Amino acid sequence: MGMKTVSPTWDHLDTWCSPPRLGQCLAHSKRFTDTLLMLCTQGNNQGHARRAGAELDGGEGPEDSVGPPSRGMGNALGLGVGGRRSPRREEPLPNPGSFDELHRLCKDVFPPQIEGVKLVVNKTLSSHFQVTHTVHMSTVGQSGYHLHAAYAGDRQLGPNEAFPVLVGDVDSSGNLNAHVLHLVAERLRAKAVFQTQQAKFLTWQFDGEYRGDDHTATLTLGNPDLLGESVIVVAHFLQSLTRRLVLGGELVYHRRPGEEGAILTLAGKYSAPRWEATLNVGSGGAHASYYHGANDQVQVGVEFEANTRLRDTAFSFGYRLTLPQANMVFRGLLDSNWCVGAVLEKKLPPLPVTLALGAFLHHGRNRFHCGFSVTVG
């Protein structure tokens, strides 16, 4: 025979909630609670007795024996023996990156200088080789043509890193600027920079960078000349103390006939999910920056620079507005020298063309310059 189902009505609720019925339920609940407490007490007493007997016999207790873990309340809550939580695995600290990139996040907020008319044509010849043609006409600086070529090798270290890297830029006057970046080992990188002007070497620089799990060490030799007894040596070191705090320093040593000196700079960076603060302090001056991302569309940055040798200080405020639906990016700045500037970048889909308009006004010097550029590719 099947069980008869009774649909709940207000009469049944009154019957179950009546004082006699409610008293019976409370009595049954009290007896059940007393029985549960008695069983728990007996189990604890038996456990203490087994542990005491094991200690007297010099053997191992049940908690120390090798076997499958018990299904007690401690394991259900992620607790170890004695109610202690099992230790968590500490996540490795991230690599702090390069010393030159400490203020990069704040600097990307400020608009680039645009003056005159510039046409840039990018041409990708293959997955490893790219060529850029640039024509710049200016009323302030020098006008001319630049040929830029870049080659990236087959060794892929990350989504945006491939080695070796060869970059060269030559202008219509014959001036050359070349960079060579090679991955010597998994953690060791080597870099060489050469710059010529009027068929003469102006700069030659060699860098060696070691990137560990949580630190970066870099050594740079600039314009080494054994015959002239002149050299510039720069050493950088950064260490991640926590996932948000990075500390390090920079030591610059220069030597030439009749002059020798060194400058020490200490650096620190603190990163949060929405903001980042960086500070460099040394005998040559100070450089502080603050970046804050209000959301994906609005970012602001503040920069302060002080030079003890020139006895000059500068304060700058910049902002960036990104409008993805309009394919538009607007950057602006205002500094303590009463310079106001802004740059508007607009993409023109479906064409691979980017149009940039910029204007800068120096109130202190009574100067104004503007320009626009067109980038194809």
GROMACS .gro file of C-alpha atoms in nm:
model
  377
    1MET     CA    1   0.000   0.000   0.000
    2GLY     CA    2   0.127   0.343  -0.078
    3MET     CA    3   0.173   0.615   0.171
    4LYS     CA    4  -0.102   0.872   0.179
    5THR     CA    5   0.022   1.219   0.102
    6VAL     CA    6  -0.130   1.505   0.293
    7SER     CA    7  -0.105   1.848   0.140
    8PRO     CA    8  -0.002   2.120   0.386
    9THR     CA    9  -0.284   2.346   0.503
   10TRP     CA   10  -0.316   2.604   0.774
   11ASP     CA   11  -0.504   2.342   0.988
   12HIS     CA   12  -0.206   2.107   0.977
   13LEU     CA   13   0.029   2.391   1.066
   14ASP     CA   14  -0.187   2.477   1.364
   15THR     CA   15  -0.178   2.110   1.474
   16TRP     CA   16   0.203   2.089   1.452
   17CYS     CA   17   0.253   2.423   1.623
   18SER     CA   18   0.001   2.355   1.903
   19PRO     CA   19   0.149   2.366   2.258
   20PRO     CA   20   0.118   1.987   2.330
   21ARG     CA   21   0.276   1.890   1.999
   22LEU     CA   22   0.548   2.153   2.035
   23GLY     CA   23   0.631   2.029   2.385
   24GLN     CA   24   0.675   1.674   2.257
   25CYS     CA   25   0.911   1.795   1.984
   26LEU     CA   26   1.122   1.989   2.235
   27ALA     CA   27   1.141   1.685   2.463
   28HIS     CA   28   1.259   1.460   2.179
   29SER     CA   29   1.513   1.726   2.073
   30LYS     CA   30   1.653   1.750   2.429
   31ARG     CA   31   1.693   1.372   2.456
   32PHE     CA   32   1.869   1.361   2.117
   33THR     CA   33   2.110   1.639   2.220
   34ASP     CA   34   2.196   1.466   2.550
   35THR     CA   35   2.265   1.139   2.367
   36LEU     CA   36   2.494   1.312   2.113
   37LEU     CA   37   2.694   1.486   2.388
   38MET     CA   38   2.736   1.155   2.575
   39LEU     CA   39   2.868   0.978   2.263
   40CYS     CA   40   3.116   1.261   2.192
   41THR     CA   41   3.240   1.251   2.554
   42GLN     CA   42   3.292   0.875   2.539
   43GLY     CA   43   3.483   0.906   2.210
   44ASN     CA   44   3.715   1.172   2.351
   45ASN     CA   45   3.781   0.968   2.667
   46GLN     CA   46   3.865   0.660   2.459
   47GLY     CA   47   4.099   0.866   2.237
   48HIS     CA   48   4.282   1.007   2.542
   49ALA     CA   49   4.311   0.657   2.688
   50ARG     CA   50   4.460   0.517   2.364
   51ARG     CA   51   4.713   0.802   2.340
   52ALA     CA   52   4.810   0.762   2.706
   53GLY     CA   53   4.859   0.387   2.662
   54ALA     CA   54   5.070   0.440   2.353
   55GLU     CA   55   5.293   0.687   2.539
   56LEU     CA   56   5.340   0.441   2.830
   57ASP     CA   57   5.429   0.160   2.588
   58GLY     CA   58   5.669   0.387   2.397
   59GLY     CA   59   5.490   0.323   2.070
   60GLU     CA   60   5.315   0.548   1.827
   61GLY     CA   61   4.963   0.663   1.881
   62PRO     CA   62   4.696   0.637   1.619
   63GLU     CA   63   4.759   0.995   1.513
   64ASP     CA   64   5.126   0.923   1.446
   65SER     CA   65   5.072   0.597   1.259
   66VAL     CA   66   5.097   0.586   0.885
   67GLY     CA   67   4.763   0.538   0.719
   68PRO     CA   68   4.478   0.715   0.547
   69PRO     CA   69   4.364   1.040   0.706
   70SER     CA   70   4.065   1.025   0.934
   71ARG     CA   71   3.733   1.174   0.837
   72GLY     CA   72   3.704   1.391   1.144
   73MET     CA   73   3.576   1.744   1.166
   74GLY     CA   74   3.933   1.880   1.156
   75ASN     CA   75   4.003   1.740   0.809
   76ALA     CA   76   3.660   1.849   0.687
   77LEU     CA   77   3.752   2.208   0.777
   78GLY     CA   78   4.103   2.184   0.629
   79LEU     CA   79   4.265   2.150   0.975
   80GLY     CA   80   4.563   1.938   1.063
   81VAL     CA   81   4.636   1.738   1.377
   82GLY     CA   82   4.535   1.920   1.692
   83GLY     CA   83   4.297   2.155   1.508
   84ARG     CA   84   4.580   2.347   1.336
   85ARG     CA   85   4.536   2.455   0.976
   86SER     CA   86   4.767   2.291   0.726
   87PRO     CA   87   5.037   2.531   0.599
   88ARG     CA   88   4.972   2.700   0.265
   89ARG     CA   89   5.215   2.687  -0.019
   90GLU     CA   90   5.376   3.025  -0.064
   91GLU     CA   91   5.351   3.154  -0.419
   92PRO     CA   92   5.686   3.257  -0.573
   93LEU     CA   93   5.761   3.627  -0.592
   94PRO     CA   94   5.746   3.784  -0.941
   95ASN     CA   95   6.044   3.923  -1.126
   96PRO     CA   96   6.067   4.304  -1.072
   97GLY     CA   97   6.163   4.374  -1.433
   98SER     CA   98   6.422   4.619  -1.554
   99PHE     CA   99   6.540   4.928  -1.365
  100ASP     CA  100   6.465   5.150  -1.664
  101GLU     CA  101   6.098   5.041  -1.657
  102LEU     CA  102   6.022   5.153  -1.301
  103HIS     CA  103   5.838   5.469  -1.413
  104ARG     CA  104   5.711   5.330  -1.746
  105LEU     CA  105   5.348   5.291  -1.636
  106CYS     CA  106   5.325   5.660  -1.537
  107LYS     CA  107   5.515   5.787  -1.842
  108ASP     CA  108   5.276   5.610  -2.080
  109VAL     CA  109   4.997   5.837  -1.955
  110PHE     CA  110   5.167   6.157  -2.078
  111PRO     CA  111   5.127   6.263  -2.443
  112PRO     CA  112   5.423   6.234  -2.681
  113GLN     CA  113   5.572   6.547  -2.834
  114ILE     CA  114   5.431   6.613  -3.181
  115GLU     CA  115   5.566   6.896  -3.397
  116GLY     CA  116   5.540   6.953  -3.770
  117VAL     CA  117   5.410   6.696  -4.016
  118LYS     CA  118   5.506   6.329  -3.998
  119LEU     CA  119   5.417   6.034  -4.221
  120VAL     CA  120   5.494   5.683  -4.095
  121VAL     CA  121   5.450   5.373  -4.313
  122ASN     CA  122   5.495   5.030  -4.151
  123LYS     CA  123   5.553   4.729  -4.374
  124THR     CA  124   5.572   4.374  -4.242
  125LEU     CA  125   5.778   4.166  -4.485
  126SER     CA  126   5.759   3.841  -4.287
  127SER     CA  127   5.688   3.710  -3.939
  128HIS     CA  128   6.045   3.807  -3.840
  129PHE     CA  129   6.122   4.120  -4.041
  130GLN     CA  130   5.957   4.464  -4.044
  131VAL     CA  131   6.048   4.791  -4.216
  132THR     CA  132   5.927   5.143  -4.130
  133HIS     CA  133   5.959   5.453  -4.348
  134THR     CA  134   5.928   5.794  -4.177
  135VAL     CA  135   5.917   6.137  -4.339
  136HIS     CA  136   5.926   6.432  -4.099
  137MET     CA  137   5.893   6.800  -4.196
  138SER     CA  138   5.954   7.050  -3.917
  139THR     CA  139   6.002   7.424  -3.872
  140VAL     CA  140   6.185   7.384  -3.539
  141GLY     CA  141   6.401   7.074  -3.574
  142GLN     CA  142   6.568   6.905  -3.866
  143SER     CA  143   6.355   6.764  -4.146
  144GLY     CA  144   6.447   6.441  -4.316
  145TYR     CA  145   6.382   6.076  -4.390
  146HIS     CA  146   6.436   5.779  -4.157
  147LEU     CA  147   6.456   5.411  -4.247
  148HIS     CA  148   6.385   5.178  -3.956
  149ALA     CA  149   6.433   4.801  -3.980
  150ALA     CA  150   6.370   4.536  -3.713
  151TYR     CA  151   6.437   4.163  -3.708
  152ALA     CA  152   6.313   3.915  -3.444
  153GLY     CA  153   6.448   3.560  -3.421
  154ASP     CA  154   6.283   3.223  -3.373
  155ARG     CA  155   6.350   3.179  -3.001
  156GLN     CA  156   6.021   3.270  -2.833
  157LEU     CA  157   6.052   3.346  -2.462
  158GLY     CA  158   5.708   3.503  -2.415
  159PRO     CA  159   5.411   3.635  -2.611
  160ASN     CA  160   5.597   3.961  -2.685
  161GLU     CA  161   5.959   3.846  -2.655
  162ALA     CA  162   6.163   3.680  -2.928
  163PHE     CA  163   6.541   3.653  -2.959
  164PRO     CA  164   6.771   3.758  -3.109
  165VAL     CA  165   6.654   4.112  -3.191
  166LEU     CA  166   6.827   4.342  -3.440
  167VAL     CA  167   6.706   4.703  -3.475
  168GLY     CA  168   6.855   4.970  -3.697
  169ASP     CA  169   6.761   5.329  -3.783
  170VAL     CA  170   6.938   5.545  -4.041
  171ASP     CA  171   6.843   5.896  -4.156
  172SER     CA  172   6.907   6.091  -4.474
  173SER     CA  173   7.228   6.239  -4.329
  174GLY     CA  174   7.383   5.895  -4.277
  175ASN     CA  175   7.350   5.886  -3.898
  176LEU     CA  176   7.301   5.534  -3.765
  177ASN     CA  177   7.145   5.405  -3.445
  178ALA     CA  178   7.160   5.026  -3.398
  179HIS     CA  179   7.056   4.786  -3.118
  180VAL     CA  180   7.138   4.418  -3.079
  181LEU     CA  181   6.962   4.210  -2.811
  182HIS     CA  182   7.047   3.843  -2.760
  183LEU     CA  183   6.942   3.578  -2.509
  184VAL     CA  184   7.271   3.415  -2.406
  185ALA     CA  185   7.109   3.178  -2.155
  186GLU     CA  186   6.764   3.125  -2.011
  187ARG     CA  187   6.817   3.404  -1.756
  188LEU     CA  188   7.105   3.601  -1.910
  189ARG     CA  189   7.057   3.870  -2.174
  190ALA     CA  190   7.316   4.073  -2.362
  191LYS     CA  191   7.262   4.403  -2.539
  192ALA     CA  192   7.480   4.625  -2.757
  193VAL     CA  193   7.402   4.981  -2.872
  194PHE     CA  194   7.592   5.173  -3.139
  195GLN     CA  195   7.534   5.530  -3.254
  196THR     CA  196   7.724   5.713  -3.525
  197GLN     CA  197   7.714   6.074  -3.642
  198GLN     CA  198   7.886   6.204  -3.952
  199ALA     CA  199   8.081   5.877  -3.998
  200LYS     CA  200   8.211   5.893  -3.638
  201PHE     CA  201   8.121   5.671  -3.346
  202LEU     CA  202   7.928   5.877  -3.095
  203THR     CA  203   7.812   5.606  -2.851
  204TRP     CA  204   7.891   5.241  -2.796
  205GLN     CA  205   7.734   5.063  -2.504
  206PHE     CA  206   7.727   4.704  -2.378
  207ASP     CA  207   7.474   4.565  -2.129
  208GLY     CA  208   7.447   4.237  -1.943
  209GLU     CA  209   7.126   4.155  -1.756
  210TYR     CA  210   7.048   3.858  -1.530
  211ARG     CA  211   6.682   3.793  -1.443
  212GLY     CA  212   6.620   3.561  -1.151
  213ASP     CA  213   6.292   3.444  -1.008
  214ASP     CA  214   6.252   3.751  -0.783
  215HIS     CA  215   6.543   3.981  -0.872
  216THR     CA  216   6.718   4.151  -1.165
  217ALA     CA  217   7.085   4.253  -1.189
  218THR     CA  218   7.224   4.465  -1.474
  219LEU     CA  219   7.575   4.586  -1.560
  220THR     CA  220   7.634   4.849  -1.831
  221LEU     CA  221   7.957   4.974  -1.989
  222GLY     CA  222   7.923   5.304  -2.175
  223ASN     CA  223   8.184   5.440  -2.418
  224PRO     CA  224   8.475   5.231  -2.286
  225ASP     CA  225   8.806   5.375  -2.412
  226LEU     CA  226   9.120   5.201  -2.290
  227LEU     CA  227   9.357   5.441  -2.465
  228GLY     CA  228   9.180   5.752  -2.341
  229GLU     CA  229   9.125   5.600  -1.994
  230SER     CA  230   8.757   5.689  -1.989
  231VAL     CA  231   8.456   5.473  -1.913
  232ILE     CA  232   8.106   5.488  -1.767
  233VAL     CA  233   7.992   5.193  -1.555
  234VAL     CA  234   7.630   5.159  -1.440
  235ALA     CA  235   7.509   4.882  -1.208
  236HIS     CA  236   7.142   4.815  -1.134
  237PHE     CA  237   6.978   4.576  -0.889
  238LEU     CA  238   6.611   4.518  -0.808
  239GLN     CA  239   6.465   4.275  -0.552
  240SER     CA  240   6.100   4.181  -0.496
  241LEU     CA  241   6.043   4.173  -0.120
  242THR     CA  242   5.671   4.099  -0.152
  243ARG     CA  243   5.432   4.064  -0.441
  244ARG     CA  244   5.375   4.441  -0.425
  245LEU     CA  245   5.700   4.591  -0.292
  246VAL     CA  246   6.022   4.619  -0.495
  247LEU     CA  247   6.345   4.775  -0.365
  248GLY     CA  248   6.676   4.830  -0.539
  249GLY     CA  249   6.946   5.075  -0.633
  250GLU     CA  250   7.165   5.221  -0.905
  251LEU     CA  251   7.537   5.298  -0.898
  252VAL     CA  252   7.688   5.517  -1.171
  253TYR     CA  253   8.067   5.546  -1.196
  254HIS     CA  254   8.236   5.765  -1.454
  255ARG     CA  255   8.603   5.823  -1.521
  256ARG     CA  256   8.794   6.037  -1.766
  257PRO     CA  257   9.129   6.215  -1.756
  258GLY     CA  258   9.128   6.455  -1.463
  259GLU     CA  259   8.780   6.361  -1.341
  260GLU     CA  260   8.629   6.071  -1.152
  261GLY     CA  261   8.309   6.028  -0.955
  262ALA     CA  262   8.020   5.805  -0.854
  263ILE     CA  263   7.650   5.858  -0.789
  264LEU     CA  264   7.435   5.624  -0.579
  265THR     CA  265   7.057   5.614  -0.617
  266LEU     CA  266   6.807   5.411  -0.416
  267ALA     CA  267   6.477   5.306  -0.571
  268GLY     CA  268   6.150   5.159  -0.452
  269LYS     CA  269   5.816   5.073  -0.609
  270TYR     CA  270   5.486   4.972  -0.452
  271SER     CA  271   5.216   4.828  -0.677
  272ALA     CA  272   4.847   4.792  -0.593
  273PRO     CA  273   4.564   4.663  -0.812
  274ARG     CA  274   4.464   5.018  -0.916
  275TRP     CA  275   4.771   5.234  -0.849
  276GLU     CA  276   5.149   5.233  -0.844
  277ALA     CA  277   5.400   5.458  -0.664
  278THR     CA  278   5.772   5.478  -0.750
  279LEU     CA  279   6.055   5.677  -0.590
  280ASN     CA  280   6.422   5.725  -0.683
  281VAL     CA  281   6.639   5.919  -0.436
  282GLY     CA  282   7.011   5.984  -0.464
  283SER     CA  283   7.287   6.241  -0.444
  284GLY     CA  284   7.203   6.357  -0.797
  285GLY     CA  285   6.839   6.432  -0.720
  286ALA     CA  286   6.503   6.263  -0.686
  287HIS     CA  287   6.236   6.126  -0.918
  288ALA     CA  288   5.890   6.031  -0.792
  289SER     CA  289   5.588   5.915  -0.989
  290TYR     CA  290   5.236   5.804  -0.909
  291TYR     CA  291   4.999   5.622  -1.143
  292HIS     CA  292   4.631   5.564  -1.077
  293GLY     CA  293   4.388   5.378  -1.299
  294ALA     CA  294   4.036   5.489  -1.215
  295ASN     CA  295   3.893   5.237  -1.464
  296ASP     CA  296   3.971   5.095  -1.806
  297GLN     CA  297   3.899   5.431  -1.971
  298VAL     CA  298   4.058   5.687  -1.735
  299GLN     CA  299   4.419   5.686  -1.608
  300VAL     CA  300   4.612   5.968  -1.443
  301GLY     CA  301   4.978   6.015  -1.355
  302VAL     CA  302   5.180   6.258  -1.145
  303GLU     CA  303   5.556   6.308  -1.176
  304PHE     CA  304   5.810   6.504  -0.970
  305GLU     CA  305   6.175   6.550  -1.069
  306ALA     CA  306   6.452   6.734  -0.885
  307ASN     CA  307   6.810   6.783  -1.009
  308THR     CA  308   7.064   6.892  -0.750
  309ARG     CA  309   7.333   6.974  -1.006
  310LEU     CA  310   7.108   7.204  -1.210
  311ARG     CA  311   6.911   7.314  -0.903
  312ASP     CA  312   6.588   7.264  -1.090
  313THR     CA  313   6.260   7.097  -0.999
  314ALA     CA  314   5.963   7.009  -1.216
  315PHE     CA  315   5.612   6.884  -1.143
  316SER     CA  316   5.389   6.731  -1.411
  317PHE     CA  317   5.032   6.603  -1.420
  318GLY     CA  318   4.905   6.389  -1.705
  319TYR     CA  319   4.593   6.197  -1.793
  320ARG     CA  320   4.474   5.954  -2.058
  321LEU     CA  321   4.119   5.893  -2.177
  322THR     CA  322   4.048   5.580  -2.381
  323LEU     CA  323   3.727   5.552  -2.582
  324PRO     CA  324   3.728   5.202  -2.734
  325GLN     CA  325   3.392   5.241  -2.906
  326ALA     CA  326   3.518   5.550  -3.088
  327ASN     CA  327   3.870   5.403  -3.148
  328MET     CA  328   4.012   5.714  -2.982
  329VAL     CA  329   4.278   5.792  -2.720
  330PHE     CA  330   4.323   6.140  -2.571
  331ARG     CA  331   4.627   6.240  -2.362
  332GLY     CA  332   4.692   6.568  -2.184
  333LEU     CA  333   4.949   6.727  -1.951
  334LEU     CA  334   5.010   7.029  -1.729
  335ASP     CA  335   5.346   7.101  -1.562
  336SER     CA  336   5.497   7.354  -1.323
  337ASN     CA  337   5.660   7.545  -1.612
  338TRP     CA  338   5.308   7.642  -1.728
  339CYS     CA  339   5.316   7.413  -2.027
  340VAL     CA  340   4.982   7.276  -2.145
  341GLY     CA  341   4.962   7.009  -2.411
  342ALA     CA  342   4.733   6.746  -2.556
  343VAL     CA  343   4.745   6.475  -2.823
  344LEU     CA  344   4.447   6.304  -2.984
  345GLU     CA  345   4.494   5.966  -3.157
  346LYS     CA  346   4.216   5.833  -3.378
  347LYS     CA  347   4.208   5.504  -3.564
  348LEU     CA  348   4.017   5.493  -3.892
  349PRO     CA  349   3.889   5.137  -3.941
  350PRO     CA  350   3.862   4.941  -4.160
  351LEU     CA  351   4.172   5.113  -4.298
  352PRO     CA  352   4.500   5.046  -4.111
  353VAL     CA  353   4.547   5.420  -4.055
  354THR     CA  354   4.599   5.614  -3.731
  355LEU     CA  355   4.570   5.993  -3.722
  356ALA     CA  356   4.732   6.195  -3.440
  357LEU     CA  357   4.684   6.566  -3.367
  358GLY     CA  358   4.888   6.748  -3.104
  359ALA     CA  359   4.933   7.100  -2.966
  360PHE     CA  360   5.158   7.238  -2.689
  361LEU     CA  361   5.160   7.587  -2.539
  362HIS     CA  362   5.445   7.716  -2.318
  363HIS     CA  363   5.304   8.013  -2.128
  364GLY     CA  364   5.637   8.091  -1.959
  365ARG     CA  365   5.832   8.108  -2.287
  366ASN     CA  366   5.548   8.239  -2.504
  367ARG     CA  367   5.591   7.951  -2.747
  368PHE     CA  368   5.337   7.741  -2.926
  369HIS     CA  369   5.384   7.446  -3.158
  370CYS     CA  370   5.148   7.194  -3.307
  371GLY     CA  371   5.159   6.908  -3.549
  372PHE     CA  372   4.991   6.600  -3.683
  373SER     CA  373   5.103   6.259  -3.798
  374VAL     CA  374   4.960   5.981  -4.011
  375THR     CA  375   5.060   5.621  -3.945
  376VAL     CA  376   4.984   5.353  -4.203
  377GLY     CA  377   5.012   4.987  -4.108
   0.00000   0.00000   0.00000
